[in-house]
XYZ file of C-alpha atoms in Angstrom:
388
model
C -3.311 3.495 30.604
C -6.400 3.998 32.762
C -10.065 4.631 32.013
C -9.460 8.220 33.080
C -6.852 8.566 30.321
C -9.504 7.599 27.755
C -11.860 10.214 29.197
C -9.091 12.805 29.002
C -8.537 11.909 25.362
C -12.237 12.516 24.606
C -11.824 15.930 26.257
C -8.768 16.618 24.097
C -10.651 15.731 20.903
C -13.327 18.303 21.802
C -10.684 20.992 22.324
C -8.945 20.099 19.044
C -12.308 20.463 17.298
C -12.955 23.812 18.988
C -9.493 25.072 18.008
C -10.076 24.237 14.340
C -13.569 25.803 14.308
C -12.098 29.141 15.397
C -10.757 29.709 11.865
C -12.447 27.186 9.577
C -15.952 26.098 8.628
C -15.960 22.368 7.785
C -18.904 20.421 6.385
C -19.914 19.500 9.969
C -18.988 20.985 13.333
C -18.676 17.493 14.819
C -15.126 16.266 14.120
C -16.298 12.634 13.936
C -18.265 13.510 10.772
C -15.351 15.085 8.894
C -14.225 13.403 5.708
C -12.302 14.039 2.528
C -11.499 17.698 2.078
C -12.191 18.510 5.773
C -9.509 16.043 6.896
C -7.021 17.431 4.367
C -7.539 21.006 5.616
C -7.241 19.868 9.244
C -3.970 18.032 8.495
C -2.637 21.174 6.847
C -3.570 23.337 9.854
C -2.007 20.779 12.213
C 1.262 20.873 10.244
C 1.251 24.666 10.289
C 0.477 25.198 13.984
C 1.874 22.122 15.736
C 4.661 21.246 13.261
C 3.484 17.658 12.925
C 1.048 15.429 11.125
C -1.289 12.489 11.688
C -2.178 10.078 8.908
C -5.661 9.694 7.475
C -5.734 6.166 8.906
C -4.988 7.489 12.436
C -7.701 10.129 12.045
C -10.305 7.497 11.191
C -9.106 5.244 14.015
C -9.192 7.818 16.815
C -11.647 10.524 15.679
C -14.357 8.651 13.803
C -15.011 6.310 16.749
C -16.341 7.537 20.089
C -15.514 6.639 22.698
C -12.172 5.079 21.787
C -10.976 1.906 23.498
C -7.248 2.588 23.249
C -4.997 5.638 23.371
C -2.793 6.831 20.514
C 0.994 6.870 20.947
C 2.383 9.520 23.287
C 3.882 11.524 20.378
C 0.433 11.897 18.801
C -1.077 12.868 22.175
C 1.619 15.528 22.624
C 1.048 16.809 19.053
C -2.726 17.188 19.529
C -2.216 18.786 22.956
C 0.170 21.299 21.391
C -2.395 22.086 18.674
C -5.031 22.690 21.383
C -2.684 25.127 23.177
C -0.918 22.994 25.823
C 2.744 22.184 26.324
C 2.172 18.435 26.386
C -0.320 15.643 27.017
C 0.762 15.667 30.684
C 0.000 19.406 30.983
C -3.390 18.898 29.341
C -4.358 16.209 31.856
C -2.981 18.341 34.687
C -5.400 21.140 33.784
C -8.376 18.783 33.423
C -8.205 16.668 36.575
C -11.351 14.813 37.556
C -12.626 14.898 41.122
C -10.348 12.764 43.292
C -7.893 12.076 40.452
C -4.211 11.957 41.401
C -1.860 12.696 38.552
C 1.585 11.140 38.682
C 4.670 13.211 37.949
C 5.702 13.303 34.325
C 8.991 11.540 35.130
C 7.163 8.715 36.910
C 4.878 8.237 33.922
C 7.871 8.001 31.573
C 9.591 5.534 33.905
C 6.455 3.351 34.012
C 6.214 3.407 30.202
C 9.837 2.250 29.983
C 9.271 -0.586 32.472
C 6.103 -1.632 30.655
C 7.972 -1.776 27.325
C 10.768 -3.865 28.871
C 8.224 -6.231 30.416
C 6.542 -6.646 27.043
C 9.846 -7.581 25.416
C 10.643 -10.114 28.170
C 7.179 -11.629 27.855
C 7.631 -12.387 24.177
C 7.853 -16.171 23.487
C 11.202 -17.593 22.506
C 11.871 -18.518 18.896
C 10.604 -21.945 17.805
C 14.177 -23.203 17.413
C 14.898 -22.382 21.055
C 11.701 -24.022 22.256
C 12.405 -27.174 20.296
C 16.058 -27.223 21.320
C 15.669 -27.237 25.080
C 17.503 -29.604 27.463
C 16.508 -33.171 26.761
C 15.676 -35.653 29.449
C 18.298 -38.178 30.567
C 16.282 -40.961 28.928
C 16.293 -39.144 25.541
C 20.017 -38.427 25.803
C 20.729 -42.044 26.586
C 18.517 -43.208 23.730
C 20.314 -40.934 21.249
C 23.702 -42.139 22.499
C 22.687 -45.755 21.970
C 21.372 -44.954 18.496
C 24.609 -43.204 17.497
C 26.652 -46.120 18.862
C 24.520 -48.622 16.925
C 24.889 -46.667 13.680
C 28.630 -46.420 14.153
C 28.982 -50.155 14.782
C 26.864 -51.052 11.755
C 29.094 -48.912 9.530
C 32.385 -50.326 10.908
C 32.216 -54.166 10.829
C 35.337 -55.803 12.223
C 36.663 -59.338 11.412
C 35.386 -60.513 14.773
C 31.878 -59.692 13.565
C 31.981 -62.227 10.708
C 29.567 -64.379 12.581
C 26.883 -61.703 12.323
C 23.928 -63.162 10.450
C 23.493 -61.638 6.980
C 19.846 -60.974 6.133
C 18.446 -63.203 3.410
C 17.254 -61.763 0.089
C 13.492 -61.712 -0.373
C 12.013 -64.318 -2.708
C 11.122 -63.442 -6.291
C 7.448 -63.039 -5.416
C 8.423 -60.369 -2.894
C 10.371 -58.505 -5.599
C 7.259 -58.430 -7.824
C 5.148 -57.226 -4.939
C 7.672 -54.501 -4.193
C 7.616 -53.364 -7.834
C 3.796 -53.292 -7.948
C 3.637 -51.228 -4.743
C 6.159 -48.674 -6.023
C 5.149 -48.546 -9.694
C 2.958 -45.449 -9.213
C 5.712 -43.662 -7.314
C 8.183 -44.383 -10.141
C 5.682 -43.263 -12.785
C 4.953 -40.030 -10.898
C 8.671 -39.279 -10.626
C 9.098 -39.760 -14.389
C 6.163 -37.434 -15.139
C 7.558 -34.741 -12.830
C 10.934 -34.916 -14.576
C 9.324 -34.698 -18.036
C 7.163 -31.723 -16.983
C 10.237 -29.938 -15.680
C 12.092 -30.535 -18.919
C 9.165 -29.184 -20.963
C 8.966 -26.054 -18.813
C 12.722 -25.580 -19.138
C 12.332 -25.860 -22.920
C 9.785 -22.989 -22.870
C 12.249 -20.826 -20.954
C 15.037 -21.643 -23.399
C 13.018 -20.873 -26.539
C 11.166 -17.770 -25.234
C 12.471 -14.293 -26.064
C 12.257 -11.047 -24.091
C 11.171 -7.835 -25.810
C 11.550 -4.338 -24.316
C 9.013 -1.599 -25.055
C 9.671 1.950 -23.820
C 7.250 4.865 -24.168
C 7.671 8.544 -24.971
C 5.455 11.623 -25.292
C 4.998 12.187 -29.038
C 4.797 15.997 -28.714
C 7.469 16.582 -26.090
C 9.977 13.850 -26.856
C 10.165 13.029 -23.128
C 8.956 10.163 -20.971
C 5.250 9.799 -20.277
C 3.955 11.542 -17.147
C 1.334 9.048 -16.071
C 0.980 5.356 -15.253
C 0.197 3.225 -18.317
C -2.123 0.233 -18.457
C -1.125 -2.403 -21.001
C -3.412 -5.282 -21.925
C -1.748 -8.141 -23.774
C -4.346 -9.897 -25.919
C -3.872 -13.586 -26.726
C -6.164 -15.687 -28.880
C -8.595 -17.836 -26.865
C -7.254 -16.384 -23.575
C -8.332 -13.650 -21.207
C -6.307 -10.399 -21.499
C -3.296 -9.992 -19.189
C -3.086 -6.536 -17.565
C 0.219 -4.826 -16.747
C 0.707 -1.432 -15.057
C 3.827 0.524 -16.021
C 4.982 3.460 -13.895
C 6.153 6.733 -15.526
C 9.676 6.393 -16.919
C 9.664 2.589 -16.838
C 9.769 0.190 -19.811
C 7.620 -2.872 -20.410
C 9.465 -6.207 -20.549
C 7.572 -9.045 -22.191
C 8.837 -12.627 -22.601
C 7.126 -14.912 -25.102
C 7.758 -17.653 -27.647
C 4.784 -16.491 -29.769
C 5.314 -15.120 -33.271
C 3.252 -11.952 -32.708
C 2.001 -9.704 -29.903
C -1.093 -7.523 -29.573
C -1.173 -4.768 -26.926
C -3.823 -2.234 -25.898
C -2.234 0.832 -24.238
C -4.275 3.346 -22.246
C -3.584 6.210 -19.818
C -5.570 9.107 -18.312
C -3.474 11.692 -20.233
C -2.777 9.900 -23.526
C -4.917 8.723 -26.406
C -5.758 5.020 -26.574
C -3.379 3.025 -28.762
C -3.472 -0.564 -30.002
C -0.171 -2.103 -31.095
C 0.159 -5.230 -33.260
C 3.642 -6.581 -33.874
C 5.039 -9.529 -35.833
C 7.902 -10.841 -33.724
C 9.628 -12.985 -36.351
C 12.031 -10.183 -37.363
C 11.212 -7.665 -34.623
C 14.021 -5.906 -32.678
C 14.534 -6.735 -29.015
C 13.956 -3.087 -28.033
C 11.429 -0.567 -29.358
C 10.244 2.927 -28.380
C 6.520 3.618 -28.813
C 5.230 7.188 -29.109
C 1.998 8.092 -27.321
C -0.133 11.037 -28.410
C -0.960 13.243 -25.405
C -4.525 14.398 -24.774
C -3.729 18.066 -24.206
C -7.168 18.875 -22.789
C -6.894 16.255 -20.053
C -3.276 17.149 -19.382
C -4.222 20.813 -18.964
C -6.924 19.918 -16.438
C -4.385 17.898 -14.448
C -1.753 20.649 -14.636
C -4.124 23.309 -13.322
C -5.279 20.922 -10.572
C -1.792 20.539 -9.087
C -0.367 23.934 -10.027
C 0.969 25.803 -6.997
C -0.456 29.334 -6.909
C 1.545 30.246 -3.766
C -1.483 31.945 -2.246
C -1.444 34.712 -4.910
C -5.108 35.825 -5.254
C -4.716 36.700 -8.947
C -3.015 33.395 -9.732
C -5.718 31.480 -7.829
C -8.383 33.334 -9.799
C -6.725 32.388 -13.111
C -6.444 28.799 -11.923
C -10.179 28.657 -11.062
C -11.139 30.189 -14.423
C -9.047 27.642 -16.322
C -10.646 24.723 -14.494
C -14.125 26.236 -14.951
C -13.609 26.217 -18.721
C -12.088 22.721 -18.852
C -14.605 20.827 -16.670
C -18.247 20.274 -17.571
C -20.889 21.479 -15.106
C -22.289 17.937 -15.079
C -18.933 16.271 -14.457
C -18.890 13.214 -12.187
C -15.866 13.422 -9.862
C -14.715 10.817 -7.315
C -11.963 10.886 -4.693
C -10.586 7.428 -3.784
C -9.371 6.561 -0.268
C -7.307 3.637 1.025
C -9.143 2.726 4.220
C -11.895 0.356 5.282
C -14.163 3.039 6.714
C -14.452 5.496 3.850
C -13.462 4.226 0.410
C -14.859 6.781 -2.057
C -16.397 10.270 -2.011
C -18.265 12.033 -4.785
C -17.597 15.736 -5.391
C -19.328 18.200 -7.669
C -17.418 20.528 -9.980
C -17.263 23.480 -7.572
C -16.165 21.356 -4.618
C -13.358 19.859 -6.704
C -12.199 23.281 -7.879
C -12.255 24.541 -4.288
C -10.156 21.560 -3.208
C -7.448 22.050 -5.836
C -7.337 25.852 -5.534
C -6.786 25.841 -1.783
C -3.007 25.953 -1.182
C -2.075 22.746 0.685
C 0.991 20.524 0.553
C -1.340 17.539 -0.001
C -1.915 18.605 -3.628
C 1.659 17.546 -4.425
C 0.456 13.964 -3.921
C -2.636 14.253 -6.130
C -2.729 11.641 -8.888
C -5.402 11.115 -11.523
C -6.625 7.537 -11.902
C -9.063 8.168 -14.752
C -10.262 11.156 -16.776
C -12.840 11.206 -19.585
C -14.151 13.955 -21.871
C -17.124 14.390 -24.184
C -17.135 15.068 -27.940
C -16.774 18.806 -27.282
C -13.624 18.339 -25.224
C -15.194 19.057 -21.816
C -14.045 16.872 -18.913
C -17.074 14.805 -17.833
C -15.418 12.348 -15.435
C -12.473 12.506 -13.019
C -11.323 9.839 -10.602
C -8.399 10.913 -8.423
C -6.507 10.070 -5.258
C -4.331 12.019 -2.825
C -1.643 9.588 -1.722
C -0.133 9.553 1.778
C 3.587 10.109 2.361
C 4.081 6.365 2.919
C 2.472 5.529 -0.417
C 4.612 8.081 -2.257
C 7.766 6.456 -0.876
C 6.867 2.960 -2.072
């Protein structure tokens, strides 16, 4: 990589921006100011025209900072060059040569990249075991040989060695001193053993209970992540998160359990159970909040670009969401963590056909006494997060 390559990449970013602005009108013309919905639409256009994608993290790394100090991988450079209308990153540079710049052949560049990768692998330090196990000096080898010989002789005493002087036992005062010096060590060892036995006793006498959850109206598994708070007297609550379709396994030696169960799409439920005669497995029904579930369904519903279907989808969301609703989109990056949207911007986001909506998940949803949605907190997960 040269400084000229970094300058070429800044040129490429400008052309990528210009290509997108031919058909779309983002919040800002400057690509470094794009965020949230603008990035999602750009990713969708990139997938459609260049048959590839860049992650949100890569976008923030290479487009939000100018000038950049390092180049992206060659596959990303080729993808962006293709989006801007060039066959490859090499062809883009070829058509944007600076005065006096000599561009190497594409094959030479690939060969240099291969050599550089091989050199990097060779330069890696050896494993610690190899470093510590190198060839020892002659003095160390001789010393080890003598030590081994000495140990062997001490373990195999022959009759001829009867004259070897047997060490004398220490006097009684020495025995008392030895005991005093090691008393704390002996006491510590006893305490460790007792603690281990007590902990083992807790494991033996504890019992595991299984709680599964079902939709009370549909008789099927719940469709959203559950948050379960286990409440214990004189202790802080313990929070567990249970994914859709999973059961909650709880081990305890207590005689009762108190749980608070909440979810964006289900009504809050508090469960109190006496465990003295309780079954090991139990299914708990959760009452769905149909209003919230409808808002979620219309948010992710695929309208397939049908104008009439999109219109119905917008109308449904208009009636479900309050005009004063507070809506937040959550991001997983250090640069931009949260974005606030108004009602119309949210509706525009979820009624624009993009593959990203398949990854939309609601973190929190609240409604007022009249049933109108007044708060939504959501996230559009990346492909990597969906595969976890």
